Every structure is written in C-alpha cells, then in structure tokens.
XYZ file of C-alpha atoms in Angstrom:
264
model
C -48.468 -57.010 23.320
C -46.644 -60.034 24.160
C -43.198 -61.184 25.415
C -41.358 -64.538 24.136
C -38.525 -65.620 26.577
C -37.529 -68.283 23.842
C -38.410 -68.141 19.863
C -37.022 -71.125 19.118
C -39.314 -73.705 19.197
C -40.848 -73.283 15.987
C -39.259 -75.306 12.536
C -36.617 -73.202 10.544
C -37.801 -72.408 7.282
C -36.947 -69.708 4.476
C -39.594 -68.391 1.781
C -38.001 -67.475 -1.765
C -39.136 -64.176 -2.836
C -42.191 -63.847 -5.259
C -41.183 -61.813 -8.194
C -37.792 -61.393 -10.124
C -37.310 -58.274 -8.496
C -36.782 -60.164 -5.591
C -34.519 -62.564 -7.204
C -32.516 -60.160 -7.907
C -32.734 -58.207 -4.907
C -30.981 -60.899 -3.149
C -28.512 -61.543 -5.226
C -27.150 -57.869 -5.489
C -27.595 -57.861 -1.483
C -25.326 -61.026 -1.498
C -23.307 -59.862 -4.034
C -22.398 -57.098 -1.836
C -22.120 -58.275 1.560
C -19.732 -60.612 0.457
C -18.143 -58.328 -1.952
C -17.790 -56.373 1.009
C -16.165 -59.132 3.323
C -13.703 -60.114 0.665
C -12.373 -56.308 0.879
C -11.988 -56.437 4.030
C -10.531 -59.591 4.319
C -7.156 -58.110 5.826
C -9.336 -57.543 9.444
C -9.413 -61.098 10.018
C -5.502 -61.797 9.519
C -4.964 -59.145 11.973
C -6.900 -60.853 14.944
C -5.198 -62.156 17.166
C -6.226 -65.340 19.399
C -8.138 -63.309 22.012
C -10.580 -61.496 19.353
C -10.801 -65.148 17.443
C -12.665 -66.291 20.236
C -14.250 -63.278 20.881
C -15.817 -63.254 17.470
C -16.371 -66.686 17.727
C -18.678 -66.169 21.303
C -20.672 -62.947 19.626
C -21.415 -65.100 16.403
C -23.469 -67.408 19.058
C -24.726 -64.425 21.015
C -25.820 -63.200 17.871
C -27.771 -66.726 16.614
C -28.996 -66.689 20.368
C -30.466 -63.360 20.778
C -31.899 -63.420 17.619
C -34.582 -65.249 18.843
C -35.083 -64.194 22.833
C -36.289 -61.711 24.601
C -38.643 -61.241 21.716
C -41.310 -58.335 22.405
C -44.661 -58.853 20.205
C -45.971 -55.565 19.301
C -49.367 -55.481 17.938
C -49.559 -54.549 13.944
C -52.108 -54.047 11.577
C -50.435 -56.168 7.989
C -52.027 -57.262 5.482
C -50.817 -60.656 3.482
C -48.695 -60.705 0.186
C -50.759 -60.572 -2.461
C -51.357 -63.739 -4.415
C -49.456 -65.444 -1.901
C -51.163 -67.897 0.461
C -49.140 -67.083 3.984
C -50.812 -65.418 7.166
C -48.005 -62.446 8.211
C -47.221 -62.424 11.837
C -46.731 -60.088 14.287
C -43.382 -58.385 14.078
C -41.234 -59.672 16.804
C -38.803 -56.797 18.511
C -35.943 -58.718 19.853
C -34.755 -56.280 22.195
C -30.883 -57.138 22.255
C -29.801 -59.061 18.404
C -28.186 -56.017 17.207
C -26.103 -55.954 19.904
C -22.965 -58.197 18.995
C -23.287 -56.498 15.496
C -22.165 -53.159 17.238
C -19.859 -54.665 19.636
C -17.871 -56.426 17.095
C -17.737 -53.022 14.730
C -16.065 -51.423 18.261
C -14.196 -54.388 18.778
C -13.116 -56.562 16.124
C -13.786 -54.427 12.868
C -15.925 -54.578 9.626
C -15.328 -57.680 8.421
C -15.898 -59.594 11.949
C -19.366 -56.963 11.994
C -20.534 -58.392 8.841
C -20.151 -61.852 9.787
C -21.508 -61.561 13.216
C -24.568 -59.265 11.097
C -25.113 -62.245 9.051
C -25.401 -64.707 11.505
C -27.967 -62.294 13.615
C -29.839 -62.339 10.257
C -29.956 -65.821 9.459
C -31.266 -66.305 12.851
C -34.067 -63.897 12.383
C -34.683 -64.877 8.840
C -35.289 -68.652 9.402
C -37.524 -68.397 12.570
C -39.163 -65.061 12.445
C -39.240 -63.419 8.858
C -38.476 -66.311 6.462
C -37.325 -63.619 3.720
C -33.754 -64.929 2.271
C -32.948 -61.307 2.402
C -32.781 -60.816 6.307
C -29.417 -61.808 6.819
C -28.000 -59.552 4.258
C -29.906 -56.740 5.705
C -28.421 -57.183 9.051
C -24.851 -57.606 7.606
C -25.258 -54.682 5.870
C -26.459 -52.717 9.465
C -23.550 -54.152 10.774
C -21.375 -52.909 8.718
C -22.418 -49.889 8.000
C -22.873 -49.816 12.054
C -18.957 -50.613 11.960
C -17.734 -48.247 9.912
C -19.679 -45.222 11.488
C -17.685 -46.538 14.934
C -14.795 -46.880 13.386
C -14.198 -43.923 10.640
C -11.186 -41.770 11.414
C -12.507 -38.226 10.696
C -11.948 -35.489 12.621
C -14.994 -33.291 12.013
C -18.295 -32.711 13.710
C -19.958 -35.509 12.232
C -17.168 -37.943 12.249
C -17.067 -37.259 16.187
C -20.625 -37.800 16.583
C -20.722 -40.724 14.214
C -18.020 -42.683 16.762
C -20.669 -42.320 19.630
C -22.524 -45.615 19.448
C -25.771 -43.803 20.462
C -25.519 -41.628 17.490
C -24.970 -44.071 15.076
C -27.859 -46.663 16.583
C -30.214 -44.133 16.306
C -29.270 -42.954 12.708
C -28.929 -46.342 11.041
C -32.607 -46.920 13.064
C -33.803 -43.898 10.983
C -32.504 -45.295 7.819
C -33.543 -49.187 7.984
C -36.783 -48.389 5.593
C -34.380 -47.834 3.023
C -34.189 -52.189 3.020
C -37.219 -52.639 4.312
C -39.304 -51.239 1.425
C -37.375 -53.315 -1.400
C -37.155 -56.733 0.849
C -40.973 -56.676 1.456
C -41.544 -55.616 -2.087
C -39.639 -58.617 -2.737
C -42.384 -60.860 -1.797
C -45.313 -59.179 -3.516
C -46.170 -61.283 -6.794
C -47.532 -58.016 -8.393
C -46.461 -54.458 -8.560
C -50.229 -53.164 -8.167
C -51.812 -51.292 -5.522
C -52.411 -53.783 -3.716
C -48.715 -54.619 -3.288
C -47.860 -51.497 -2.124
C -50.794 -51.743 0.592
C -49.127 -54.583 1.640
C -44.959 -53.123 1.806
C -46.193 -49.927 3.260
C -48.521 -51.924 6.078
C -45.024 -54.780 6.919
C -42.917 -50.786 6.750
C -45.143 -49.282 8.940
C -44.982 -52.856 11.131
C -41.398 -53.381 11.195
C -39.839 -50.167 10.991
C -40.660 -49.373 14.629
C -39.078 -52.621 15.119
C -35.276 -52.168 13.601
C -35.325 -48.232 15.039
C -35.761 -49.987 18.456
C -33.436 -52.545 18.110
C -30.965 -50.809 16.384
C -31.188 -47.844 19.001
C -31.182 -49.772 22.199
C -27.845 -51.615 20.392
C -26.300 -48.020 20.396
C -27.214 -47.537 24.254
C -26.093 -50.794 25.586
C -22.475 -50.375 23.168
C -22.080 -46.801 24.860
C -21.675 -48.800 28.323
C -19.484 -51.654 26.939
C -17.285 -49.250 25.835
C -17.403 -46.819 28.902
C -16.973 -50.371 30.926
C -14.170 -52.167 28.881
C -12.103 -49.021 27.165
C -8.791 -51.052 26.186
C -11.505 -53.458 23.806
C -12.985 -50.908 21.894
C -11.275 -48.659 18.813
C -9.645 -45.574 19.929
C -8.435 -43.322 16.766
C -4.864 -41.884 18.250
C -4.798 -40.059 14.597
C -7.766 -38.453 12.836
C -7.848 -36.808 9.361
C -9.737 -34.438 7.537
C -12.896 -35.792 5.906
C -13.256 -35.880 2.068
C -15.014 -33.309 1.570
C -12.296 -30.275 2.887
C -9.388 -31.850 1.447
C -9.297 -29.846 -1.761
C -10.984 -26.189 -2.639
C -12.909 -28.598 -5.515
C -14.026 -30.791 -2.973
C -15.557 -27.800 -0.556
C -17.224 -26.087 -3.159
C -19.268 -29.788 -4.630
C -20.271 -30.424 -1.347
C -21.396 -26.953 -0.532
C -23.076 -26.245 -3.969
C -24.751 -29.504 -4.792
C -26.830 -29.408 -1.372
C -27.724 -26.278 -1.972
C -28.534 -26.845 -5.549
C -30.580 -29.764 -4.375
C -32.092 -27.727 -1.781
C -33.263 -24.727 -4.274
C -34.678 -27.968 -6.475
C -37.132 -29.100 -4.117
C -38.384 -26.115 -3.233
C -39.322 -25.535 -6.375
C-alpha cells in the first residue's frame, strides 16, 4: 500500500475504448449527462454571485483533489485482452467526491454535474485514461444531488437527505458503471474479457464505495458546520408511489411479484 501526496506529475492522456460497445457506451453516457444538464439548466440562472464563485472554487477543488491524497491499494488485475497496456494499481483518492456532494447540498444538480465532470476528467486523464470516467462521476454527482435534495416526506426520502446515507448507497451501487466502462475496453466478449472486468470490479469497486462514503461523512459536517449553505426543504410532499390507490397497489404488488419470481 502506498500514499501519493501529488498525482500530477505524470502526462495527461485518454485511451478510446476497444470495442463498439464502448463507443457507444460513451456516447449514451454523454448523451445523458448533458441531456441531463440542459434540463436543469434553470439551477444556474438562479445562482446568485456568491454560489457563482462558489461553484467556480469546487470545480478547482474538484480537478485538484482528483489527483491528491491518492491511497494505492494493492490489486490483483489482469490486462485488457488484446490490448497492449500494463493496468495500474487503483488509486483511492480519499477526498474527489467531495465537492460533487457539497455542490448537490449547496448549489443544486446542475452545478453537481458540472463539478462531477470536472472530478472525472481529472481522474480520467491521469489515473484511468477511460473517456468514460468523467461521465461516471457526473452521473454520481448527480444522482448524489438529487438524493440530498428530493423533497419527500417518507422514510426513505428522510434518510436519503442524510449525506451519510446517500454516500454509502451510491458506494453500493457504483458496479452498476463500473462493469460496462471496463467492459468497454475489452476487444473481445470472451472469457477472458470477463476475467479481466470482474478482476478491474473487484479492484476498483472498493475504491468508489470508499470515496463515495467518506464524501457522505465529511458533507454531514459541512452541513452541521455551515447550515444557512446547505438545502433545507421548508415543504415536503408525498412520494410517488402513495399519491393514488393505483400507485400503492404497483408498488406493493410488483415487489412482491418480483419477490415470489426469484424464489422460484
């Protein structure tokens, strides 16, 4: 295990994926990040001068701590097949998810996705070199965003405004991008390609639960430690799923329907 103050000092440089799959992998992840940021393009005309600059300083924190404080764990992954390039050690920097979650509290989903993207383009041109990084952390932070900022007053709505909560849960459910993005760069769709996503999964999942968790932790105390910045919901409403009879009985039956299914 190693510990890099400073990542930096390396060249920039980006791989393009091995396989139309991965083509088109990235485009649909572009496709919908910025899909995403165009409907929510009404956030930004709503900042005012203070949370400009503020979303201008956590865009640089984000590019910065991208690439510090990087923890080295030690991993067991085996190259792309019929690609010549040596995998490295997955690098756990312990504080890039950070802004992501502080400008979902802050500044909203659009500045979260921006702020995601630059975290990701920092990652992705001196640590991963996959084109589809930065979409993957735009898509954590805005999904990261949302959780923080959803208006529902049930159970899980409560829980999903604790910044704890919702680090750890979108930690649980980075493999869903991880297995497509390092499928992306297999050439093949043999066994050997899936010896090589599940060994980078197994390697780098440990890695975004981390990062994404410790995110939560640290958020809990900016928001304990600067209340008037973060989003406080003065009016909650019921969630989707109780608003009609229809709607209690789909999400009560289907679950259970799906439930029964695996079982069998």
């Amino acid at each position: 295990m190693e510990f890099d103050l400073w990542g930096f000092s390396s060249a920039p440089f980006l791989r393009l994926p091995a396989s139309p799959f991965g083509f088109a992998l990235a485009f649909f992840c572009a496709a919908g990040v910025f899909g995403w940021l165009a409907l929510t393009a009404g956030t930004f005309r709503r900042l005012t001068l203070r949370q400009w600059l503020i979303l201008f300083f956590l865009l640089a924190l984000a590019v910065f701590l991208g690439q510090t404080f990087i923890l080295r764990v030690p991993a067991n992954i085996l190259p792309p097949p019929g690609v010549p390039f040596e995998p490295q050690r997955p690098g756990l920097a312990l504080f890039v998810m950070l802004p992501l979650f502080l400008a979902g509290g802050w500044l909203g989903v659009g500045p979260a996705l921006l702020v995601g993207l630059a975290a990701g383009l920092s990652r992705a041109v001196w640590e991963t070199y996959s084109v589809i990084t930065p979409f993957e952390y735009a898509l954590l932070a805005g999904l990261a965003a949302w959780c923080l900022r959803q208006d529902y007053r049930d159970w899980p709505g409560r829980l999903l405004r604790q910044p704890v909560v919702t680090g750890f849960l979108l930690g649980a459910l980075a493999w869903l991008l991880l297995v497509p993005s390092y499928f992306a760069y297999a050439a093949t769709a043999d066994l050997t390609a899936w010896d090589y996503v599940w060994s980078q999964t197994l390697a780098g999942l440990p890695v975004y639960f981390a990062q994404a968790a410790l995110a939560g932790v640290l958020a809990a105390f900016a928001r304990v430690g600067l209340p008037a910045w973060w989003i406080e919901r003065r009016t909650l409403r019921p969630p989707p799923y109780v608003s009609s009879l229809n709607r209690k009985l789909l999400f009560t039956l289907v679950p259970l329907f799906l439930f029964g299914l695996g079982l069998l």
